[in-house]
Amino acid sequence: MRKKQIGIKCMAISLVMACSVLNFTGCSIGDNTPIIGNITGLKSNQMFKIDELVCSKSEYMICLLDTAKQYAKDFGGSVDWKNKISDHKTLEEFVKDKVKESITVKYALAAMAKKNNVTLSDTEKTEVSKQASQYYKAMTDSEKDYTDAKEADVENLCEKYKLAEKVYSGITEHVGDDISEEDARVIKIQYIKMDSSKTKVSKIKSTLNEVKSVVEGGYQEFSREAKQYSVDSTVEKDIKKGEATLKYETEAFNLTKGKISDIIEDGDSYYLVYCVNNYIKDKTTENKKDMVEKAKEAVFNEQYSKFIDGSKNQFNDKQWKKIELPSL
């Protein structure tokens, strides 16, 4: 395979867009992953194998090239891959590690497709073929030399990525459906915290009861009293469920707007909580989205790890160490 300088040229379709790929979390197959079963070894044109699914070096190089071009674009078109980004790693090593993680996870999911009875429909196969053809036609001769790729390699890569996407979607499709608005509700409070290690309990209780009385009577603003008496420098914050102790959380989330809690005793700490807003809509929506994503990630990671633990896999570390990123 000839090595040539690869100039910057924006492709009509990036590989990420062409293959409609999700950024999956999870573990990659490391070069020190224990081998399960009898592995006959990988050829020089094969990068890794998961059960019977093999990723060719050309498929791997396409992914590496595409990622390198994305980094070059982000850096303004010129990259020195040998630049140190830490004491122990160059930018080239960092990018190679990221590609290794990304592609091995996606191919592992593609390998799971058979086990989960996941296949591409005729329509999906046609679309993958069309996208691969467009991508390959947009490649320069020097890019084809660098990857040693044929159109079939691009199509095979896109097919595996599409299968990975379908497997991931199938695993996580209904995960998080049971998470409610109430589960995700975010509220804004003001509070006073007093510490019995610094002030007598009787004094704390009389102070907090007095604050509650004057605020409810309309004589003072809660925030003013909080700044005067609270041992915390911050007197207002947004909170989600699970961020405070159960006793504190229960009292705070039971409040309606403009109401003040009873005194909350929690160890050496004593609190008075004022509800500014008992439902912050935009932050609740964002929190619910985050909770669903974390739930999906947990379910996916469990099934993915179980599959990897029971699979036969091998990574061609010898070839991987020889690979250099293209000069862009």
PDB file of N, CA, C and O in Angstrom, residues 17 34 38 44-45 50 77 101 143 161 216 219 222 238 257 260 274 277 279 287 293 301-302 309 321:
ATOM      1  N   MET A  17     -22.023  10.783   9.340  1.00  0.00           N
ATOM      2  CA  MET A  17     -23.337  11.109   8.803  1.00  0.00           C
ATOM      3  C   MET A  17     -23.835   9.993   7.890  1.00  0.00           C
ATOM      4  O   MET A  17     -25.005   9.631   7.906  1.00  0.00           O
ATOM      5  N   PRO A  34      -8.607 -11.131  27.549  1.00  0.00           N
ATOM      6  CA  PRO A  34      -8.421 -12.586  27.561  1.00  0.00           C
ATOM      7  C   PRO A  34      -9.130 -13.238  26.380  1.00  0.00           C
ATOM      8  O   PRO A  34     -10.245 -12.873  26.033  1.00  0.00           O
ATOM      9  N   ASN A  38     -10.674 -21.237  21.044  1.00  0.00           N
ATOM     10  CA  ASN A  38      -9.530 -21.394  20.153  1.00  0.00           C
ATOM     11  C   ASN A  38      -9.522 -20.304  19.085  1.00  0.00           C
ATOM     12  O   ASN A  38     -10.423 -20.220  18.264  1.00  0.00           O
ATOM     13  N   SER A  44      -2.581 -10.079   8.503  1.00  0.00           N
ATOM     14  CA  SER A  44      -2.103  -8.697   8.523  1.00  0.00           C
ATOM     15  C   SER A  44      -3.156  -7.710   8.031  1.00  0.00           C
ATOM     16  O   SER A  44      -3.089  -6.522   8.335  1.00  0.00           O
ATOM     17  N   ASN A  45      -4.133  -8.194   7.257  1.00  0.00           N
ATOM     18  CA  ASN A  45      -5.192  -7.308   6.758  1.00  0.00           C
ATOM     19  C   ASN A  45      -6.460  -7.383   7.608  1.00  0.00           C
ATOM     20  O   ASN A  45      -7.529  -6.969   7.188  1.00  0.00           O
ATOM     21  N   ILE A  50     -14.441 -10.537  16.609  1.00  0.00           N
ATOM     22  CA  ILE A  50     -15.353 -10.781  17.725  1.00  0.00           C
ATOM     23  C   ILE A  50     -16.240 -11.948  17.323  1.00  0.00           C
ATOM     24  O   ILE A  50     -17.045 -11.829  16.392  1.00  0.00           O
ATOM     25  N   GLY A  77      -7.620  22.753   9.970  1.00  0.00           N
ATOM     26  CA  GLY A  77      -7.077  22.186   8.738  1.00  0.00           C
ATOM     27  C   GLY A  77      -5.659  21.679   8.807  1.00  0.00           C
ATOM     28  O   GLY A  77      -5.194  21.012   7.895  1.00  0.00           O
ATOM     29  N   GLU A 101     -11.587   2.328  20.523  1.00  0.00           N
ATOM     30  CA  GLU A 101     -12.728   2.145  21.423  1.00  0.00           C
ATOM     31  C   GLU A 101     -14.038   2.188  20.654  1.00  0.00           C
ATOM     32  O   GLU A 101     -14.910   1.332  20.817  1.00  0.00           O
ATOM     33  N   GLU A 143      -6.674   9.235  -0.420  1.00  0.00           N
ATOM     34  CA  GLU A 143      -7.413   8.652   0.702  1.00  0.00           C
ATOM     35  C   GLU A 143      -7.666   7.164   0.474  1.00  0.00           C
ATOM     36  O   GLU A 143      -7.604   6.362   1.410  1.00  0.00           O
ATOM     37  N   TYR A 161     -22.209  -0.640  11.294  1.00  0.00           N
ATOM     38  CA  TYR A 161     -22.618   0.477  12.138  1.00  0.00           C
ATOM     39  C   TYR A 161     -24.142   0.556  12.229  1.00  0.00           C
ATOM     40  O   TYR A 161     -24.702   0.860  13.284  1.00  0.00           O
ATOM     41  N   GLU A 216     -43.621  34.611  57.138  1.00  0.00           N
ATOM     42  CA  GLU A 216     -45.016  34.284  56.853  1.00  0.00           C
ATOM     43  C   GLU A 216     -45.934  35.466  57.158  1.00  0.00           C
ATOM     44  O   GLU A 216     -46.990  35.621  56.529  1.00  0.00           O
ATOM     45  N   TYR A 219     -43.300  40.390  57.046  1.00  0.00           N
ATOM     46  CA  TYR A 219     -42.466  41.462  57.584  1.00  0.00           C
ATOM     47  C   TYR A 219     -41.039  41.457  57.016  1.00  0.00           C
ATOM     48  O   TYR A 219     -40.359  42.488  57.031  1.00  0.00           O
ATOM     49  N   PHE A 222     -37.440  36.071  53.019  1.00  0.00           N
ATOM     50  CA  PHE A 222     -36.710  34.903  53.513  1.00  0.00           C
ATOM     51  C   PHE A 222     -35.230  35.001  53.164  1.00  0.00           C
ATOM     52  O   PHE A 222     -34.365  34.656  53.977  1.00  0.00           O
ATOM     53  N   ASP A 238     -31.088  25.168  43.125  1.00  0.00           N
ATOM     54  CA  ASP A 238     -32.009  24.215  42.511  1.00  0.00           C
ATOM     55  C   ASP A 238     -31.629  22.831  43.007  1.00  0.00           C
ATOM     56  O   ASP A 238     -30.433  22.510  43.100  1.00  0.00           O
ATOM     57  N   LYS A 257     -45.132  26.616  46.166  1.00  0.00           N
ATOM     58  CA  LYS A 257     -44.469  27.909  45.982  1.00  0.00           C
ATOM     59  C   LYS A 257     -44.859  28.904  47.077  1.00  0.00           C
ATOM     60  O   LYS A 257     -46.032  29.088  47.384  1.00  0.00           O
ATOM     61  N   ILE A 260     -43.058  27.700  53.621  1.00  0.00           N
ATOM     62  CA  ILE A 260     -41.860  27.436  54.417  1.00  0.00           C
ATOM     63  C   ILE A 260     -42.045  26.131  55.177  1.00  0.00           C
ATOM     64  O   ILE A 260     -43.124  25.857  55.716  1.00  0.00           O
ATOM     65  N   TYR A 274     -37.460  27.380  52.236  1.00  0.00           N
ATOM     66  CA  TYR A 274     -38.499  28.202  51.601  1.00  0.00           C
ATOM     67  C   TYR A 274     -38.564  27.830  50.123  1.00  0.00           C
ATOM     68  O   TYR A 274     -37.531  27.774  49.440  1.00  0.00           O
ATOM     69  N   ASN A 277     -39.799  27.982  43.810  1.00  0.00           N
ATOM     70  CA  ASN A 277     -40.512  27.417  42.654  1.00  0.00           C
ATOM     71  C   ASN A 277     -40.545  25.904  42.824  1.00  0.00           C
ATOM     72  O   ASN A 277     -39.496  25.270  42.892  1.00  0.00           O
ATOM     73  N   TYR A 279     -41.649  23.725  40.703  1.00  0.00           N
ATOM     74  CA  TYR A 279     -41.570  22.990  39.432  1.00  0.00           C
ATOM     75  C   TYR A 279     -40.910  23.872  38.380  1.00  0.00           C
ATOM     76  O   TYR A 279     -41.538  24.756  37.806  1.00  0.00           O
ATOM     77  N   ASN A 287     -33.615  17.226  33.138  1.00  0.00           N
ATOM     78  CA  ASN A 287     -33.260  16.199  34.116  1.00  0.00           C
ATOM     79  C   ASN A 287     -33.872  14.856  33.748  1.00  0.00           C
ATOM     80  O   ASN A 287     -33.230  13.806  33.886  1.00  0.00           O
ATOM     81  N   GLU A 293     -31.377   8.735  29.770  1.00  0.00           N
ATOM     82  CA  GLU A 293     -30.114   8.371  29.116  1.00  0.00           C
ATOM     83  C   GLU A 293     -29.247   7.511  30.035  1.00  0.00           C
ATOM     84  O   GLU A 293     -28.630   6.536  29.591  1.00  0.00           O
ATOM     85  N   ASN A 301     -24.921  -1.238  29.101  1.00  0.00           N
ATOM     86  CA  ASN A 301     -23.612  -1.683  29.590  1.00  0.00           C
ATOM     87  C   ASN A 301     -23.676  -3.074  30.205  1.00  0.00           C
ATOM     88  O   ASN A 301     -22.742  -3.870  30.065  1.00  0.00           O
ATOM     89  N   GLU A 302     -24.773  -3.368  30.880  1.00  0.00           N
ATOM     90  CA  GLU A 302     -24.924  -4.689  31.491  1.00  0.00           C
ATOM     91  C   GLU A 302     -24.967  -5.782  30.426  1.00  0.00           C
ATOM     92  O   GLU A 302     -24.265  -6.796  30.529  1.00  0.00           O
ATOM     93  N   ASP A 309     -17.946 -10.706  27.783  1.00  0.00           N
ATOM     94  CA  ASP A 309     -17.371 -11.713  28.680  1.00  0.00           C
ATOM     95  C   ASP A 309     -17.502 -13.121  28.111  1.00  0.00           C
ATOM     96  O   ASP A 309     -16.659 -13.982  28.370  1.00  0.00           O
ATOM     97  N   LYS A 321      -0.111  -0.952  16.196  1.00  0.00           N
ATOM     98  CA  LYS A 321       1.031  -0.131  16.601  1.00  0.00           C
ATOM     99  C   LYS A 321       1.776   0.454  15.406  1.00  0.00           C
ATOM    100  O   LYS A 321       2.436   1.492  15.525  1.00  0.00           O
TER     101      LYS A 321
END
